[in-house]
Amino acid sequence: MGYIHRHMEDTIARFRSEFPAILLTGARQTGKTTLLKNITAKEHIKSISFDDPSEEMSAKSDPRTFLMLHPAPYMYDEVQYVPDLFRYIKMAIDQDRHPGMFFLTGSQQFKLHEEAAESLAGRVGILSLYGLSAREVRKDSFHQPFLPTMEYIANRHSANIEAADVWETIYLGSYPEVALGHVSRNDFYENYIKTYVERDIRLLTQVADELMFIQFIRTVAARTGALLNYADIAKDIGISEVTAKKWLSLLVSSGLVYLLHPFSQNVEKRVVKTPKLYFMDTGLAAYLTGWSSPAVIRDGAMSGSFFETYVVGEIVKSFANAGLTPPLYFYRDKDKIEIDLIIYADNTIYPIEIKKRATPDKNDAKNLRITERITGAQSENGLIICNCDAPVAVKKGVLAVPVGYI
């Protein structure tokens, strides 16, 4: 398979000039190993994978000797299998600290973030890699995080995507093997779920009933783009709310699910506190919920949820690829008035509605004025992201832009 340029490469180059270690986390099969090997191979930096049981045992049984035999600069792949190695990497860094000593990858991002932050504080730059962005697939050289200023929009004037291509992308998903057409979609996702449950879930915790856990994943996928309701999920599957919370934390920890939290700074008390959940890969969510083609998704009952999930995922990737924590929120109050997405940057609120259709109207912008209820921050004009062909003014202060502008 030919290598596709990842937009995170520039960020990794910056981090390696600043930190002794780089930790690249994310779900399985998002391209972490390929990305780092492409970078390190150019400098003849050796690599080793703890997917190999013999290497895992070697590092666990005598980590000090292991590091002596595999000295910096070195790339260690799948470090979640050898968490105790972090303290010895710290010792190696402290003995001869300089940038670019260790390149690490792992598939349980929250657990690894915690371990790395504890053992390698001040010594490691941590990045999260998701699947291919739409920009990367179409070889778009634009790398900036999505921030809907007029300057940003002017720079994206030629970035439109045909609506049919959007739904094809939603159906296939963003895992490189599938998105680039190297593996059958159905074959990939069927084996992905088996590998995920058999390896990552068993490593993170004990799941007594694996079939029930797979049913749980399907149930969560069917709620992508919705408010998180543990009681509802638990009831559907026949598990306790405690188990539902535990299992959802596994999906978040392994990078499959992203939680979008409500904006709560200087807002009225009637704003809900429950996050929304999004599957970070629409193809996996579509497979799990049984949608058989792009057209079926487009015309189906979940089309709005899938389109919203796709848009939020692309915006998350645009920030993550730049090494930034996505400053993303949503607004919803107890009167069920909602703004799909709020970007909060530099004390400025950017309210965004997400609509799957090609011809949004002023009714689609009616909730954008709710930002007036938020005090202590400047509010920019509203934006609607949709399947239109070109930017168009919907009403005063509200612009609709094509989804390709993300």
PDB file of N, CA, C and O in Angstrom, residues 92-154:
ATOM      1  N   ALA A  92      16.253   6.809  31.462  1.00  0.00           N
ATOM      2  CA  ALA A  92      17.154   6.952  30.318  1.00  0.00           C
ATOM      3  C   ALA A  92      17.194   8.390  29.822  1.00  0.00           C
ATOM      4  O   ALA A  92      18.259   8.908  29.448  1.00  0.00           O
ATOM      5  N   ILE A  93      16.044   9.031  29.821  1.00  0.00           N
ATOM      6  CA  ILE A  93      15.973  10.437  29.393  1.00  0.00           C
ATOM      7  C   ILE A  93      16.749  11.325  30.360  1.00  0.00           C
ATOM      8  O   ILE A  93      17.516  12.203  29.951  1.00  0.00           O
ATOM      9  N   ASP A  94      16.578  11.095  31.653  1.00  0.00           N
ATOM     10  CA  ASP A  94      17.230  11.943  32.649  1.00  0.00           C
ATOM     11  C   ASP A  94      18.752  11.777  32.655  1.00  0.00           C
ATOM     12  O   ASP A  94      19.473  12.686  33.070  1.00  0.00           O
ATOM     13  N   GLN A  95      19.230  10.635  32.193  1.00  0.00           N
ATOM     14  CA  GLN A  95      20.680  10.415  32.139  1.00  0.00           C
ATOM     15  C   GLN A  95      21.344  11.187  31.001  1.00  0.00           C
ATOM     16  O   GLN A  95      22.482  11.622  31.117  1.00  0.00           O
ATOM     17  N   ASP A  96      20.614  11.357  29.899  1.00  0.00           N
ATOM     18  CA  ASP A  96      21.191  12.043  28.739  1.00  0.00           C
ATOM     19  C   ASP A  96      20.079  12.676  27.927  1.00  0.00           C
ATOM     20  O   ASP A  96      19.753  12.247  26.820  1.00  0.00           O
ATOM     21  N   ARG A  97      19.496  13.729  28.474  1.00  0.00           N
ATOM     22  CA  ARG A  97      18.296  14.305  27.886  1.00  0.00           C
ATOM     23  C   ARG A  97      18.605  15.106  26.637  1.00  0.00           C
ATOM     24  O   ARG A  97      19.455  15.999  26.631  1.00  0.00           O
ATOM     25  N   HIS A  98      17.894  14.787  25.549  1.00  0.00           N
ATOM     26  CA  HIS A  98      17.928  15.585  24.331  1.00  0.00           C
ATOM     27  C   HIS A  98      16.684  15.255  23.510  1.00  0.00           C
ATOM     28  O   HIS A  98      16.062  14.209  23.701  1.00  0.00           O
ATOM     29  N   PRO A  99      16.266  16.124  22.602  1.00  0.00           N
ATOM     30  CA  PRO A  99      15.032  15.902  21.834  1.00  0.00           C
ATOM     31  C   PRO A  99      15.121  14.668  20.933  1.00  0.00           C
ATOM     32  O   PRO A  99      16.202  14.291  20.466  1.00  0.00           O
ATOM     33  N   GLY A 100      13.972  14.058  20.696  1.00  0.00           N
ATOM     34  CA  GLY A 100      13.873  12.984  19.715  1.00  0.00           C
ATOM     35  C   GLY A 100      14.502  11.680  20.126  1.00  0.00           C
ATOM     36  O   GLY A 100      15.012  10.942  19.267  1.00  0.00           O
ATOM     37  N   MET A 101      14.445  11.320  21.398  1.00  0.00           N
ATOM     38  CA  MET A 101      15.056  10.072  21.858  1.00  0.00           C
ATOM     39  C   MET A 101      14.157   8.863  21.634  1.00  0.00           C
ATOM     40  O   MET A 101      14.621   7.817  21.195  1.00  0.00           O
ATOM     41  N   PHE A 102      12.875   8.994  21.980  1.00  0.00           N
ATOM     42  CA  PHE A 102      11.959   7.855  21.920  1.00  0.00           C
ATOM     43  C   PHE A 102      10.685   8.232  21.168  1.00  0.00           C
ATOM     44  O   PHE A 102      10.125   9.316  21.366  1.00  0.00           O
ATOM     45  N   PHE A 103      10.248   7.299  20.315  1.00  0.00           N
ATOM     46  CA  PHE A 103       9.001   7.443  19.568  1.00  0.00           C
ATOM     47  C   PHE A 103       8.107   6.276  19.980  1.00  0.00           C
ATOM     48  O   PHE A 103       8.451   5.113  19.754  1.00  0.00           O
ATOM     49  N   LEU A 104       6.962   6.576  20.580  1.00  0.00           N
ATOM     50  CA  LEU A 104       6.113   5.560  21.177  1.00  0.00           C
ATOM     51  C   LEU A 104       4.722   5.585  20.550  1.00  0.00           C
ATOM     52  O   LEU A 104       4.186   6.653  20.247  1.00  0.00           O
ATOM     53  N   THR A 105       4.132   4.409  20.371  1.00  0.00           N
ATOM     54  CA  THR A 105       2.735   4.338  19.925  1.00  0.00           C
ATOM     55  C   THR A 105       1.952   3.448  20.883  1.00  0.00           C
ATOM     56  O   THR A 105       2.513   2.564  21.533  1.00  0.00           O
ATOM     57  N   GLY A 106       0.657   3.685  20.962  1.00  0.00           N
ATOM     58  CA  GLY A 106      -0.194   2.863  21.803  1.00  0.00           C
ATOM     59  C   GLY A 106      -1.652   3.021  21.448  1.00  0.00           C
ATOM     60  O   GLY A 106      -2.055   4.042  20.896  1.00  0.00           O
ATOM     61  N   SER A 107      -2.451   2.012  21.780  1.00  0.00           N
ATOM     62  CA  SER A 107      -3.843   1.976  21.340  1.00  0.00           C
ATOM     63  C   SER A 107      -4.873   2.230  22.430  1.00  0.00           C
ATOM     64  O   SER A 107      -6.066   2.101  22.167  1.00  0.00           O
ATOM     65  N   GLN A 108      -4.445   2.549  23.629  1.00  0.00           N
ATOM     66  CA  GLN A 108      -5.409   2.946  24.662  1.00  0.00           C
ATOM     67  C   GLN A 108      -5.051   4.342  25.124  1.00  0.00           C
ATOM     68  O   GLN A 108      -4.277   4.523  26.055  1.00  0.00           O
ATOM     69  N   GLN A 109      -5.636   5.330  24.468  1.00  0.00           N
ATOM     70  CA  GLN A 109      -5.108   6.672  24.620  1.00  0.00           C
ATOM     71  C   GLN A 109      -5.258   7.258  26.022  1.00  0.00           C
ATOM     72  O   GLN A 109      -4.312   7.823  26.568  1.00  0.00           O
ATOM     73  N   PHE A 110      -6.439   7.101  26.665  1.00  0.00           N
ATOM     74  CA  PHE A 110      -6.600   7.725  27.978  1.00  0.00           C
ATOM     75  C   PHE A 110      -5.710   7.056  29.024  1.00  0.00           C
ATOM     76  O   PHE A 110      -5.102   7.710  29.853  1.00  0.00           O
ATOM     77  N   LYS A 111      -5.633   5.721  28.993  1.00  0.00           N
ATOM     78  CA  LYS A 111      -4.793   5.004  29.940  1.00  0.00           C
ATOM     79  C   LYS A 111      -3.328   5.380  29.737  1.00  0.00           C
ATOM     80  O   LYS A 111      -2.594   5.614  30.692  1.00  0.00           O
ATOM     81  N   LEU A 112      -2.911   5.456  28.487  1.00  0.00           N
ATOM     82  CA  LEU A 112      -1.525   5.815  28.197  1.00  0.00           C
ATOM     83  C   LEU A 112      -1.242   7.263  28.553  1.00  0.00           C
ATOM     84  O   LEU A 112      -0.155   7.593  29.025  1.00  0.00           O
ATOM     85  N   HIS A 113      -2.197   8.148  28.303  1.00  0.00           N
ATOM     86  CA  HIS A 113      -2.020   9.554  28.682  1.00  0.00           C
ATOM     87  C   HIS A 113      -1.747   9.659  30.173  1.00  0.00           C
ATOM     88  O   HIS A 113      -0.858  10.388  30.610  1.00  0.00           O
ATOM     89  N   GLU A 114      -2.515   8.899  30.957  1.00  0.00           N
ATOM     90  CA  GLU A 114      -2.361   8.945  32.412  1.00  0.00           C
ATOM     91  C   GLU A 114      -0.989   8.420  32.822  1.00  0.00           C
ATOM     92  O   GLU A 114      -0.300   9.026  33.653  1.00  0.00           O
ATOM     93  N   GLU A 115      -0.594   7.289  32.258  1.00  0.00           N
ATOM     94  CA  GLU A 115       0.689   6.695  32.618  1.00  0.00           C
ATOM     95  C   GLU A 115       1.853   7.565  32.166  1.00  0.00           C
ATOM     96  O   GLU A 115       2.839   7.743  32.893  1.00  0.00           O
ATOM     97  N   ALA A 116       1.757   8.111  30.952  1.00  0.00           N
ATOM     98  CA  ALA A 116       2.833   8.948  30.438  1.00  0.00           C
ATOM     99  C   ALA A 116       2.932  10.249  31.224  1.00  0.00           C
ATOM    100  O   ALA A 116       4.027  10.731  31.523  1.00  0.00           O
ATOM    101  N   ALA A 117       1.769  10.824  31.570  1.00  0.00           N
ATOM    102  CA  ALA A 117       1.771  12.072  32.319  1.00  0.00           C
ATOM    103  C   ALA A 117       2.395  11.882  33.698  1.00  0.00           C
ATOM    104  O   ALA A 117       3.079  12.767  34.220  1.00  0.00           O
ATOM    105  N   GLU A 118       2.177  10.700  34.278  1.00  0.00           N
ATOM    106  CA  GLU A 118       2.727  10.419  35.604  1.00  0.00           C
ATOM    107  C   GLU A 118       4.223  10.135  35.549  1.00  0.00           C
ATOM    108  O   GLU A 118       4.994  10.655  36.358  1.00  0.00           O
ATOM    109  N   SER A 119       4.642   9.326  34.586  1.00  0.00           N
ATOM    110  CA  SER A 119       6.042   8.893  34.533  1.00  0.00           C
ATOM    111  C   SER A 119       6.942   9.824  33.732  1.00  0.00           C
ATOM    112  O   SER A 119       8.133   9.954  34.041  1.00  0.00           O
ATOM    113  N   LEU A 120       6.383  10.451  32.699  1.00  0.00           N
ATOM    114  CA  LEU A 120       7.216  11.240  31.784  1.00  0.00           C
ATOM    115  C   LEU A 120       6.820  12.710  31.760  1.00  0.00           C
ATOM    116  O   LEU A 120       6.992  13.383  30.742  1.00  0.00           O
ATOM    117  N   ALA A 121       6.288  13.198  32.853  1.00  0.00           N
ATOM    118  CA  ALA A 121       5.860  14.595  32.906  1.00  0.00           C
ATOM    119  C   ALA A 121       6.986  15.526  32.499  1.00  0.00           C
ATOM    120  O   ALA A 121       8.102  15.441  33.008  1.00  0.00           O
ATOM    121  N   GLY A 122       6.700  16.411  31.542  1.00  0.00           N
ATOM    122  CA  GLY A 122       7.692  17.363  31.064  1.00  0.00           C
ATOM    123  C   GLY A 122       8.684  16.788  30.078  1.00  0.00           C
ATOM    124  O   GLY A 122       9.535  17.511  29.560  1.00  0.00           O
ATOM    125  N   ARG A 123       8.548  15.495  29.798  1.00  0.00           N
ATOM    126  CA  ARG A 123       9.508  14.827  28.915  1.00  0.00           C
ATOM    127  C   ARG A 123       8.871  14.282  27.647  1.00  0.00           C
ATOM    128  O   ARG A 123       9.561  13.807  26.758  1.00  0.00           O
ATOM    129  N   VAL A 124       7.535  14.298  27.574  1.00  0.00           N
ATOM    130  CA  VAL A 124       6.847  13.653  26.454  1.00  0.00           C
ATOM    131  C   VAL A 124       5.814  14.592  25.838  1.00  0.00           C
ATOM    132  O   VAL A 124       5.105  15.314  26.537  1.00  0.00           O
ATOM    133  N   GLY A 125       5.744  14.586  24.522  1.00  0.00           N
ATOM    134  CA  GLY A 125       4.691  15.257  23.791  1.00  0.00           C
ATOM    135  C   GLY A 125       3.678  14.208  23.354  1.00  0.00           C
ATOM    136  O   GLY A 125       4.052  13.217  22.726  1.00  0.00           O
ATOM    137  N   ILE A 126       2.411  14.406  23.715  1.00  0.00           N
ATOM    138  CA  ILE A 126       1.381  13.402  23.458  1.00  0.00           C
ATOM    139  C   ILE A 126       0.445  13.865  22.353  1.00  0.00           C
ATOM    140  O   ILE A 126      -0.065  14.983  22.387  1.00  0.00           O
ATOM    141  N   LEU A 127       0.228  12.990  21.382  1.00  0.00           N
ATOM    142  CA  LEU A 127      -0.641  13.290  20.251  1.00  0.00           C
ATOM    143  C   LEU A 127      -1.651  12.166  20.061  1.00  0.00           C
ATOM    144  O   LEU A 127      -1.349  10.996  20.351  1.00  0.00           O
ATOM    145  N   SER A 128      -2.828  12.499  19.566  1.00  0.00           N
ATOM    146  CA  SER A 128      -3.861  11.506  19.269  1.00  0.00           C
ATOM    147  C   SER A 128      -4.126  11.491  17.770  1.00  0.00           C
ATOM    148  O   SER A 128      -4.477  12.519  17.189  1.00  0.00           O
ATOM    149  N   LEU A 129      -3.950  10.322  17.169  1.00  0.00           N
ATOM    150  CA  LEU A 129      -4.172  10.177  15.731  1.00  0.00           C
ATOM    151  C   LEU A 129      -5.493   9.460  15.475  1.00  0.00           C
ATOM    152  O   LEU A 129      -5.744   8.377  16.016  1.00  0.00           O
ATOM    153  N   TYR A 130      -6.321  10.076  14.656  1.00  0.00           N
ATOM    154  CA  TYR A 130      -7.569   9.444  14.244  1.00  0.00           C
ATOM    155  C   TYR A 130      -7.408   8.926  12.811  1.00  0.00           C
ATOM    156  O   TYR A 130      -6.328   8.992  12.238  1.00  0.00           O
ATOM    157  N   GLY A 131      -8.488   8.405  12.255  1.00  0.00           N
ATOM    158  CA  GLY A 131      -8.431   7.921  10.886  1.00  0.00           C
ATOM    159  C   GLY A 131      -8.142   9.050   9.906  1.00  0.00           C
ATOM    160  O   GLY A 131      -8.019  10.214  10.284  1.00  0.00           O
ATOM    161  N   LEU A 132      -8.029   8.699   8.636  1.00  0.00           N
ATOM    162  CA  LEU A 132      -7.735   9.691   7.607  1.00  0.00           C
ATOM    163  C   LEU A 132      -8.808  10.778   7.584  1.00  0.00           C
ATOM    164  O   LEU A 132     -10.006  10.485   7.615  1.00  0.00           O
ATOM    165  N   SER A 133      -8.385  12.008   7.532  1.00  0.00           N
ATOM    166  CA  SER A 133      -9.338  13.095   7.345  1.00  0.00           C
ATOM    167  C   SER A 133      -9.695  13.188   5.872  1.00  0.00           C
ATOM    168  O   SER A 133      -8.970  12.688   4.999  1.00  0.00           O
ATOM    169  N   ALA A 134     -10.813  13.840   5.594  1.00  0.00           N
ATOM    170  CA  ALA A 134     -11.201  14.044   4.196  1.00  0.00           C
ATOM    171  C   ALA A 134     -10.138  14.853   3.463  1.00  0.00           C
ATOM    172  O   ALA A 134      -9.887  14.635   2.273  1.00  0.00           O
ATOM    173  N   ARG A 135      -9.515  15.795   4.166  1.00  0.00           N
ATOM    174  CA  ARG A 135      -8.423  16.577   3.567  1.00  0.00           C
ATOM    175  C   ARG A 135      -7.288  15.663   3.120  1.00  0.00           C
ATOM    176  O   ARG A 135      -6.736  15.816   2.024  1.00  0.00           O
ATOM    177  N   GLU A 136      -6.918  14.708   3.978  1.00  0.00           N
ATOM    178  CA  GLU A 136      -5.794  13.819   3.654  1.00  0.00           C
ATOM    179  C   GLU A 136      -6.123  12.914   2.474  1.00  0.00           C
ATOM    180  O   GLU A 136      -5.281  12.689   1.602  1.00  0.00           O
ATOM    181  N   VAL A 137      -7.350  12.413   2.439  1.00  0.00           N
ATOM    182  CA  VAL A 137      -7.739  11.505   1.353  1.00  0.00           C
ATOM    183  C   VAL A 137      -7.668  12.209   0.008  1.00  0.00           C
ATOM    184  O   VAL A 137      -7.202  11.652  -0.989  1.00  0.00           O
ATOM    185  N   ARG A 138      -8.114  13.467  -0.043  1.00  0.00           N
ATOM    186  CA  ARG A 138      -8.091  14.177  -1.329  1.00  0.00           C
ATOM    187  C   ARG A 138      -6.788  14.963  -1.532  1.00  0.00           C
ATOM    188  O   ARG A 138      -6.693  15.792  -2.437  1.00  0.00           O
ATOM    189  N   LYS A 139      -5.797  14.718  -0.659  1.00  0.00           N
ATOM    190  CA  LYS A 139      -4.456  15.311  -0.773  1.00  0.00           C
ATOM    191  C   LYS A 139      -4.503  16.837  -0.739  1.00  0.00           C
ATOM    192  O   LYS A 139      -3.782  17.522  -1.469  1.00  0.00           O
ATOM    193  N   ASP A 140      -5.347  17.341   0.138  1.00  0.00           N
ATOM    194  CA  ASP A 140      -5.469  18.778   0.375  1.00  0.00           C
ATOM    195  C   ASP A 140      -4.290  19.217   1.247  1.00  0.00           C
ATOM    196  O   ASP A 140      -4.035  18.631   2.302  1.00  0.00           O
ATOM    197  N   SER A 141      -3.580  20.232   0.852  1.00  0.00           N
ATOM    198  CA  SER A 141      -2.403  20.683   1.600  1.00  0.00           C
ATOM    199  C   SER A 141      -2.747  21.627   2.742  1.00  0.00           C
ATOM    200  O   SER A 141      -1.865  22.052   3.491  1.00  0.00           O
ATOM    201  N   PHE A 142      -4.027  21.948   2.908  1.00  0.00           N
ATOM    202  CA  PHE A 142      -4.462  22.882   3.942  1.00  0.00           C
ATOM    203  C   PHE A 142      -4.466  22.179   5.292  1.00  0.00           C
ATOM    204  O   PHE A 142      -5.146  21.173   5.467  1.00  0.00           O
ATOM    205  N   HIS A 143      -3.704  22.687   6.269  1.00  0.00           N
ATOM    206  CA  HIS A 143      -3.520  21.992   7.543  1.00  0.00           C
ATOM    207  C   HIS A 143      -4.151  22.691   8.737  1.00  0.00           C
ATOM    208  O   HIS A 143      -4.099  22.164   9.841  1.00  0.00           O
ATOM    209  N   GLN A 144      -4.719  23.849   8.578  1.00  0.00           N
ATOM    210  CA  GLN A 144      -5.170  24.626   9.730  1.00  0.00           C
ATOM    211  C   GLN A 144      -6.367  23.977  10.430  1.00  0.00           C
ATOM    212  O   GLN A 144      -7.231  23.396   9.768  1.00  0.00           O
ATOM    213  N   PRO A 145      -6.440  24.103  11.755  1.00  0.00           N
ATOM    214  CA  PRO A 145      -7.654  23.665  12.456  1.00  0.00           C
ATOM    215  C   PRO A 145      -8.860  24.457  11.964  1.00  0.00           C
ATOM    216  O   PRO A 145      -8.735  25.620  11.581  1.00  0.00           O
ATOM    217  N   PHE A 146     -10.012  23.819  11.995  1.00  0.00           N
ATOM    218  CA  PHE A 146     -11.220  24.473  11.508  1.00  0.00           C
ATOM    219  C   PHE A 146     -11.645  25.568  12.474  1.00  0.00           C
ATOM    220  O   PHE A 146     -12.017  25.305  13.623  1.00  0.00           O
ATOM    221  N   LEU A 147     -11.611  26.795  12.020  1.00  0.00           N
ATOM    222  CA  LEU A 147     -12.068  27.948  12.791  1.00  0.00           C
ATOM    223  C   LEU A 147     -12.790  28.868  11.816  1.00  0.00           C
ATOM    224  O   LEU A 147     -12.152  29.495  10.955  1.00  0.00           O
ATOM    225  N   PRO A 148     -14.113  28.957  11.879  1.00  0.00           N
ATOM    226  CA  PRO A 148     -14.902  29.585  10.821  1.00  0.00           C
ATOM    227  C   PRO A 148     -14.864  31.111  10.810  1.00  0.00           C
ATOM    228  O   PRO A 148     -15.897  31.781  10.891  1.00  0.00           O
ATOM    229  N   THR A 149     -13.684  31.656  10.674  1.00  0.00           N
ATOM    230  CA  THR A 149     -13.558  33.098  10.464  1.00  0.00           C
ATOM    231  C   THR A 149     -13.716  33.376   8.971  1.00  0.00           C
ATOM    232  O   THR A 149     -13.608  32.466   8.135  1.00  0.00           O
ATOM    233  N   MET A 150     -13.933  34.625   8.611  1.00  0.00           N
ATOM    234  CA  MET A 150     -14.059  34.965   7.199  1.00  0.00           C
ATOM    235  C   MET A 150     -12.747  34.712   6.461  1.00  0.00           C
ATOM    236  O   MET A 150     -12.747  34.318   5.288  1.00  0.00           O
ATOM    237  N   GLU A 151     -11.622  34.907   7.146  1.00  0.00           N
ATOM    238  CA  GLU A 151     -10.321  34.631   6.523  1.00  0.00           C
ATOM    239  C   GLU A 151     -10.184  33.148   6.219  1.00  0.00           C
ATOM    240  O   GLU A 151      -9.733  32.764   5.131  1.00  0.00           O
ATOM    241  N   TYR A 152     -10.594  32.313   7.159  1.00  0.00           N
ATOM    242  CA  TYR A 152     -10.533  30.864   6.942  1.00  0.00           C
ATOM    243  C   TYR A 152     -11.416  30.463   5.755  1.00  0.00           C
ATOM    244  O   TYR A 152     -10.991  29.718   4.868  1.00  0.00           O
ATOM    245  N   ILE A 153     -12.634  30.941   5.748  1.00  0.00           N
ATOM    246  CA  ILE A 153     -13.571  30.579   4.686  1.00  0.00           C
ATOM    247  C   ILE A 153     -13.058  31.031   3.319  1.00  0.00           C
ATOM    248  O   ILE A 153     -13.178  30.311   2.321  1.00  0.00           O
ATOM    249  N   ALA A 154     -12.446  32.216   3.269  1.00  0.00           N
ATOM    250  CA  ALA A 154     -11.894  32.707   2.000  1.00  0.00           C
ATOM    251  C   ALA A 154     -10.789  31.802   1.491  1.00  0.00           C
ATOM    252  O   ALA A 154     -10.626  31.618   0.277  1.00  0.00           O
TER     253      ALA A 154
END
